[in-house]
Amino acid sequence: MKTKMNLLTIIGARPQFIKAATVSRIIQQRADITEILVHTGQHYDNNMSEVFFQQMDIPQPDYHLEIGSGSHGYQTGKMLEAIESVLLKEKPDWVLVYGDTNSTLAGALAAVKLHTPVAHVEAGLRSFNRKMPEEINRVLTDHAADLLFPPTQTAVDNLHNEGIDKNKIDLVGDVMYDAALYYSVKAEQQSKILQQLQLTAKNYILATIHRAENTDNPARLKAIFDGLEQIAEQIPVILPLHPRTKEALKRHQQTCKKLQLIEPVGYLDMVMLEKQAKLITTDSGGVQKEAYFHQIPCVTLRDDTEWGELLKLGANVLSSPTEMVEVVLSNLDKVVDGDVGLYGDGEAALRVVEGIVKI
């Protein structure tokens, strides 16, 4: 008689490494689950991948598919084919996917076509902008999955509004909040990033730009980096440079003379940069939340966001690239209330594992 569950986890991008670290840590404490870890290779640069496994004590992947970059169709198709081969070999009891990347959708599709149950962590998020590839990935994954783990009541409501069976939905909280709580002390103890960059706490802005809507649109890219240059005349701006953004800046010959551009950093260094920033400006979904976790004001350089509750709270504001200078400077001294409890109590990963085992 089979006594252990085989749970196959699919990850591929930096935000998923952070989320998976919290859940994998819980799984390692149990004798009734064997986790098979599959890394699609969506993020393959050492600073975007390997360093996370090292710093966050994530088990090394059992499979590294090494798909790499490419167009959405090419990348998703290659992942679908490769993941299917792994599933046919391993025959897991469940497939666990995270977030809204091409790795997420490919994993969900490969599993459901083989009649393998799928659990989706961070289900129910909606920006209501179907032009975003992430939005398509979220919606399709949610409707394919057998078990949905939304992080917030807003996400639960979104799933209800789309007619998803309430028995599939389990409100657990946000696993990224788990990570923020767990790794914050470790970051304080181990990170030397502020000293290395000669930064003074609360005297710089942290910026991250990577979404295609900003990097692949020359006008938006120019407006954002021209705006950051203006802001840097008043307060230092630190920007860990995503490979996609680096290529776009080079392609469009965009100058960044006043910005402090650095290579992508590991999670612990990123936590320290976030915690000690005066303000964060970003187009990342995860960084918006991390700003709130650390009670740092955030300006999001997008037309919409999947984290609407942060807008309602006032912890985050949206800005167009052309208005960002005024918006950023006017929010520098904002006080963020991080005690509202929007994202649970730090036990989301435990609830995810218990939810799958219970089913």
XYZ file of N, CA, C and O in Angstrom, residues 82-203:
488
model
N 8.523 19.406 -22.531
C 9.502 18.860 -21.590
C 8.855 18.424 -20.280
O 9.208 17.375 -19.717
N 7.919 19.211 -19.781
C 7.243 18.860 -18.530
C 6.421 17.588 -18.702
O 6.385 16.725 -17.811
N 5.775 17.443 -19.837
C 4.994 16.228 -20.097
C 5.865 14.977 -19.987
O 5.458 13.964 -19.404
N 7.066 15.044 -20.517
C 7.978 13.891 -20.441
C 8.307 13.543 -18.995
O 8.361 12.364 -18.620
N 8.523 14.572 -18.165
C 8.819 14.332 -16.750
C 7.609 13.711 -16.054
O 7.738 12.766 -15.257
N 6.424 14.225 -16.346
C 5.212 13.709 -15.709
C 4.967 12.249 -16.082
O 4.559 11.438 -15.230
N 5.206 11.912 -17.331
C 5.015 10.527 -17.767
C 5.988 9.590 -17.047
O 5.653 8.437 -16.750
N 7.169 10.097 -16.758
C 8.167 9.284 -16.063
C 7.871 9.169 -14.572
O 7.946 8.075 -13.988
N 7.539 10.290 -13.937
C 7.398 10.316 -12.482
C 6.009 9.913 -11.979
O 5.862 9.460 -10.851
N 4.979 10.157 -12.803
C 3.595 9.828 -12.420
C 3.250 10.354 -11.019
O 2.884 9.591 -10.107
N 3.350 11.664 -10.793
C 3.089 12.220 -9.459
C 1.611 12.163 -9.098
O 0.734 12.049 -9.963
N 1.354 12.269 -7.792
C -0.024 12.341 -7.304
C -0.609 13.736 -7.506
O -1.811 13.883 -7.730
N 0.243 14.750 -7.370
C -0.172 16.145 -7.554
C 0.931 16.915 -8.265
O 2.119 16.592 -8.104
N 0.527 17.948 -9.001
C 1.466 18.930 -9.542
C 1.167 20.270 -8.886
O 0.003 20.685 -8.808
N 2.212 20.921 -8.393
C 2.075 22.213 -7.706
C 2.722 23.294 -8.561
O 3.889 23.172 -8.952
N 1.961 24.346 -8.872
C 2.482 25.468 -9.655
C 2.262 26.759 -8.882
O 1.375 26.857 -8.033
N 3.073 27.766 -9.211
C 3.061 29.044 -8.500
C 2.888 30.201 -9.471
O 3.531 30.238 -10.530
N 2.065 31.171 -9.081
C 2.073 32.467 -9.741
C 1.468 32.503 -11.127
O 0.431 31.889 -11.396
N 2.177 33.205 -12.040
C 1.549 33.572 -13.308
C 2.503 33.589 -14.498
O 2.294 34.305 -15.464
N 3.570 32.808 -14.434
C 4.549 32.820 -15.517
C 4.211 31.774 -16.576
O 3.289 30.960 -16.410
N 4.994 31.761 -17.646
C 4.824 30.722 -18.662
C 5.080 29.336 -18.079
O 4.469 28.350 -18.501
N 5.986 29.241 -17.106
C 6.236 27.973 -16.424
C 4.972 27.488 -15.712
O 4.670 26.286 -15.691
N 4.232 28.413 -15.111
C 3.000 28.090 -14.406
C 1.980 27.475 -15.352
O 1.419 26.404 -15.093
N 1.738 28.172 -16.464
C 0.727 27.708 -17.416
C 1.140 26.390 -18.065
O 0.317 25.476 -18.198
N 2.392 26.286 -18.462
C 2.859 25.052 -19.099
C 2.726 23.869 -18.151
O 2.300 22.773 -18.554
N 3.088 24.060 -16.889
C 2.964 22.986 -15.916
C 1.530 22.552 -15.714
O 1.227 21.350 -15.656
N 0.620 23.531 -15.611
C -0.795 23.212 -15.406
C -1.370 22.474 -16.609
O -2.076 21.471 -16.461
N -1.067 22.946 -17.803
C -1.609 22.316 -19.008
C -1.082 20.898 -19.189
O -1.836 19.974 -19.518
N 0.218 20.725 -18.975
C 0.800 19.392 -19.120
C 0.146 18.413 -18.157
O -0.142 17.259 -18.506
N -0.103 18.868 -16.938
C -0.670 17.988 -15.918
C -2.123 17.621 -16.221
O -2.490 16.440 -16.187
N -2.951 18.614 -16.503
C -4.380 18.315 -16.686
C -4.617 17.443 -17.905
O -5.554 16.623 -17.931
N -3.776 17.577 -18.934
C -3.937 16.727 -20.117
C -3.578 15.273 -19.824
O -3.988 14.369 -20.549
N -2.805 15.061 -18.746
C -2.486 13.703 -18.307
C -3.348 13.287 -17.116
O -3.084 12.268 -16.479
N -4.363 14.094 -16.799
C -5.310 13.809 -15.714
C -4.623 13.734 -14.354
O -5.012 12.952 -13.482
N -3.595 14.573 -14.188
C -2.911 14.693 -12.900
C -3.446 15.936 -12.189
O -3.459 17.023 -12.777
N -3.890 15.819 -10.949
C -4.437 16.977 -10.235
C -3.406 18.105 -10.100
O -2.218 17.859 -9.888
N -3.903 19.342 -10.205
C -3.053 20.535 -10.143
C -3.477 21.418 -8.977
O -4.667 21.694 -8.797
N -2.501 21.862 -8.203
C -2.726 22.865 -7.158
C -2.016 24.149 -7.561
O -0.866 24.114 -8.007
N -2.699 25.290 -7.417
C -2.150 26.577 -7.844
C -2.019 27.520 -6.650
O -3.021 27.918 -6.052
N -0.784 27.835 -6.301
C -0.501 28.801 -5.235
C -0.492 30.205 -5.830
O 0.129 30.436 -6.870
N -1.143 31.130 -5.157
C -1.327 32.516 -5.595
C -2.406 32.585 -6.667
O -2.307 33.313 -7.647
N -3.459 31.844 -6.452
C -4.600 31.824 -7.366
C -5.482 33.053 -7.162
O -5.474 33.674 -6.102
N -6.251 33.374 -8.187
C -7.288 34.392 -8.070
C -6.860 35.824 -8.272
O -7.682 36.741 -8.196
N -5.580 36.068 -8.550
C -5.143 37.445 -8.779
C -5.651 37.912 -10.144
O -5.607 37.175 -11.121
N -6.092 39.147 -10.204
C -6.570 39.696 -11.467
C -6.194 41.181 -11.579
O -6.471 41.968 -10.670
N -5.589 41.536 -12.697
C -5.384 42.947 -13.029
C -6.488 43.429 -13.954
O -6.645 44.628 -14.162
N -7.229 42.478 -14.555
C -8.293 42.739 -15.526
C -7.754 43.407 -16.789
O -8.464 44.138 -17.470
N -6.495 43.138 -17.076
C -5.856 43.630 -18.299
C -5.414 42.419 -19.104
O -4.372 41.829 -18.839
N -6.201 42.039 -20.105
C -5.919 40.838 -20.882
C -4.743 41.025 -21.848
O -4.347 40.078 -22.521
N -4.210 42.229 -21.937
C -3.019 42.428 -22.764
C -1.754 41.924 -22.070
O -0.722 41.751 -22.708
N -1.844 41.747 -20.758
C -0.698 41.238 -19.997
C -0.632 39.720 -20.151
O -1.607 39.027 -19.821
N 0.484 39.171 -20.614
C 0.577 37.707 -20.700
C 0.389 37.038 -19.350
O -0.160 35.937 -19.266
N 0.811 37.711 -18.267
C 0.646 37.139 -16.934
C -0.832 36.956 -16.585
O -1.195 36.004 -15.905
N -1.677 37.878 -17.039
C -3.107 37.772 -16.749
C -3.709 36.546 -17.425
O -4.518 35.823 -16.830
N -3.318 36.295 -18.669
C -3.799 35.107 -19.372
C -3.330 33.856 -18.656
O -4.095 32.896 -18.460
N -2.077 33.844 -18.243
C -1.541 32.681 -17.529
C -2.309 32.412 -16.241
O -2.615 31.266 -15.901
N -2.636 33.482 -15.502
C -3.370 33.326 -14.246
C -4.748 32.722 -14.468
O -5.155 31.773 -13.796
N -5.479 33.316 -15.399
C -6.865 32.904 -15.623
C -6.933 31.456 -16.091
O -7.719 30.646 -15.563
N -6.118 31.104 -17.073
C -6.148 29.751 -17.600
C -5.718 28.729 -16.556
O -6.307 27.646 -16.454
N -4.697 29.059 -15.783
C -4.235 28.139 -14.740
C -5.306 27.932 -13.682
O -5.571 26.803 -13.254
N -5.965 28.997 -13.265
C -7.011 28.878 -12.254
C -8.156 27.986 -12.728
O -8.704 27.192 -11.960
N -8.523 28.130 -13.990
C -9.659 27.351 -14.496
C -9.276 25.911 -14.825
O -10.153 25.063 -14.971
N -7.982 25.636 -14.926
C -7.527 24.262 -15.160
C -7.270 23.514 -13.860
O -7.333 22.287 -13.821
N -6.973 24.259 -12.784
C -6.511 23.643 -11.542
C -7.643 22.964 -10.773
O -8.820 23.306 -10.906
N -7.255 22.000 -9.940
C -8.193 21.269 -9.096
C -8.266 21.832 -7.690
O -9.244 21.607 -6.979
N -7.212 22.530 -7.284
C -7.148 23.101 -5.945
C -6.486 24.470 -6.041
O -5.404 24.608 -6.607
N -7.174 25.487 -5.504
C -6.737 26.869 -5.662
C -6.426 27.471 -4.296
O -7.251 27.406 -3.379
N -5.229 28.065 -4.189
C -4.787 28.670 -2.935
C -4.644 30.181 -3.114
O -3.545 30.691 -3.343
N -5.746 30.940 -2.999
C -5.655 32.392 -3.097
C -5.014 32.992 -1.859
O -5.181 32.470 -0.751
N -4.289 34.122 -2.021
C -3.629 34.744 -0.877
C -4.498 35.717 -0.100
O -4.192 36.027 1.050
N -5.553 36.226 -0.723
C -6.373 37.271 -0.101
C -7.852 37.021 -0.364
O -8.222 36.273 -1.267
N -8.692 37.693 0.405
C -10.135 37.585 0.187
C -10.526 38.164 -1.165
O -11.457 37.666 -1.820
N -9.831 39.201 -1.606
C -10.096 39.761 -2.931
C -9.895 38.701 -4.010
O -10.696 38.583 -4.951
N -8.836 37.909 -3.878
C -8.571 36.838 -4.843
C -9.668 35.776 -4.787
O -10.087 35.245 -5.826
N -10.137 35.466 -3.581
C -11.249 34.517 -3.432
C -12.478 35.042 -4.172
O -13.151 34.302 -4.915
N -12.775 36.308 -3.981
C -13.937 36.913 -4.633
C -13.818 36.852 -6.152
O -14.813 36.602 -6.859
N -12.621 37.075 -6.670
C -12.417 36.988 -8.114
C -12.748 35.595 -8.643
O -13.372 35.451 -9.701
N -12.319 34.576 -7.915
C -12.595 33.193 -8.329
C -14.087 32.893 -8.270
O -14.641 32.255 -9.174
N -14.746 33.349 -7.221
C -16.198 33.167 -7.123
C -16.909 33.835 -8.292
O -17.844 33.263 -8.874
N -16.466 35.038 -8.634
C -17.109 35.786 -9.722
C -16.940 35.111 -11.074
O -17.716 35.367 -12.001
N -15.928 34.262 -11.201
C -15.706 33.541 -12.454
C -16.350 32.161 -12.440
O -16.152 31.360 -13.359
N -17.117 31.887 -11.406
C -17.885 30.653 -11.367
C -17.111 29.416 -10.975
O -17.568 28.289 -11.208
N -15.954 29.585 -10.370
C -15.152 28.432 -9.953
C -15.757 27.818 -8.692
O -16.159 28.525 -7.769
N -15.836 26.501 -8.675
C -16.416 25.746 -7.567
C -15.762 26.152 -6.243
O -14.540 26.059 -6.094
N -16.578 26.577 -5.289
C -16.039 27.045 -4.003
C -15.306 25.934 -3.253
O -14.455 26.214 -2.404
N -15.625 24.691 -3.543
C -14.960 23.577 -2.864
C -13.514 23.400 -3.322
O -12.746 22.673 -2.676
N -13.150 24.051 -4.418
C -11.765 23.994 -4.899
C -10.899 25.089 -4.284
O -9.680 25.085 -4.456
N -11.526 26.041 -3.580
C -10.841 27.250 -3.133
C -10.497 27.164 -1.653
O -11.360 26.864 -0.817
N -9.237 27.451 -1.337
C -8.767 27.392 0.056
C -7.931 28.646 0.338
O -6.799 28.759 -0.105
N -8.520 29.594 1.050
C -7.828 30.834 1.393
C -6.739 30.539 2.420
O -7.034 30.150 3.556
N -5.470 30.738 2.027
C -4.362 30.340 2.905
C -3.499 31.505 3.380
O -2.739 31.374 4.341
N -3.590 32.668 2.706
C -2.636 33.737 2.956
C -1.558 33.718 1.889
O -1.616 32.947 0.923
N -0.557 34.549 2.055
C 0.450 34.748 1.021
C 1.780 34.124 1.429
O 2.363 34.503 2.453
N 2.269 33.188 0.623
C 3.538 32.525 0.952
C 4.714 33.498 0.863
O 5.756 33.273 1.501
N 4.570 34.587 0.104
C 5.649 35.578 0.054
C 5.756 36.341 1.369
O 6.840 36.807 1.734
N 4.640 36.474 2.066
C 4.694 37.069 3.403
C 5.423 36.129 4.361
O 6.223 36.573 5.194
N 5.179 34.833 4.219
C 5.937 33.845 4.995
C 7.434 34.063 4.789
O 8.221 34.074 5.749
N 7.825 34.201 3.517
C 9.248 34.364 3.181
C 9.811 35.643 3.779
O 10.930 35.660 4.317
N 9.035 36.730 3.687
C 9.508 38.010 4.220
C 9.783 37.915 5.716
O 10.780 38.435 6.214
N 8.905 37.232 6.440
C 9.082 37.083 7.880
C 10.271 36.181 8.203
O 11.090 36.483 9.064
N 10.374 35.077 7.482
C 11.379 34.064 7.795
C 12.790 34.526 7.449
O 13.736 34.289 8.206
N 12.933 35.184 6.292
C 14.272 35.519 5.807
C 14.735 36.920 6.202
O 15.874 37.289 5.945
N 13.847 37.709 6.804
C 14.216 39.076 7.153
C 15.380 39.117 8.144
O 16.338 39.885 7.971
N 15.315 38.294 9.170
C 16.394 38.253 10.172
C 17.687 37.755 9.535
O 18.777 38.287 9.785
N 17.562 36.742 8.693
C 18.733 36.196 8.005
C 19.397 37.270 7.133
O 20.621 37.356 7.055
N 18.577 38.080 6.478
C 19.114 39.161 5.646
C 19.868 40.176 6.497
O 20.956 40.633 6.122
N 19.296 40.530 7.642
C 19.958 41.480 8.544
C 21.323 40.956 8.989
O 22.290 41.708 9.121
N 21.409 39.660 9.204
C 22.646 39.048 9.700
C 23.697 38.867 8.616
O 24.894 38.985 8.880
N 23.264 38.584 7.393
C 24.209 38.145 6.369
C 24.481 39.152 5.253
O 25.560 39.150 4.665
N 23.513 39.998 4.928
C 23.688 40.885 3.775
C 24.623 42.055 4.086
O 24.501 42.704 5.130
N 25.526 42.320 3.169
C 26.435 43.468 3.266
C 26.226 44.431 2.096
O 27.093 45.247 1.807
N 25.060 44.341 1.479
C 24.845 45.071 0.226
C 24.887 46.587 0.426
O 25.405 47.324 -0.416
N 24.379 47.097 1.549
C 24.397 48.542 1.757
C 25.827 49.056 1.885
O 26.171 50.100 1.307
N 26.663 48.315 2.606
C 28.063 48.713 2.745
C 28.778 48.628 1.387
O 29.572 49.511 1.046
N 28.501 47.567 0.650
C 29.158 47.385 -0.648
C 28.820 48.507 -1.625
O 29.660 48.946 -2.407
N 27.574 48.979 -1.572
C 27.135 50.042 -2.486
C 27.285 51.430 -1.870
O 26.935 52.422 -2.502
N 27.798 51.489 -0.655
C 27.997 52.742 0.072
C 26.688 53.539 0.175
O 26.626 54.737 -0.105
N 25.649 52.837 0.613
C 24.329 53.444 0.746
C 24.027 53.742 2.208
O 24.451 53.016 3.112
N 23.287 54.812 2.428
C 22.812 55.173 3.756
C 21.343 54.792 3.867
O 20.549 55.103 2.955
N 20.973 54.140 4.945
C 19.588 53.709 5.136
C 18.620 54.880 5.016
O 18.887 55.983 5.505
N 17.505 54.632 4.320
C 16.421 55.607 4.137
C 16.874 56.844 3.355
O 16.253 57.915 3.459
N 17.922 56.679 2.561
C 18.421 57.821 1.789
C 18.641 57.450 0.326
O 19.518 57.991 -0.336
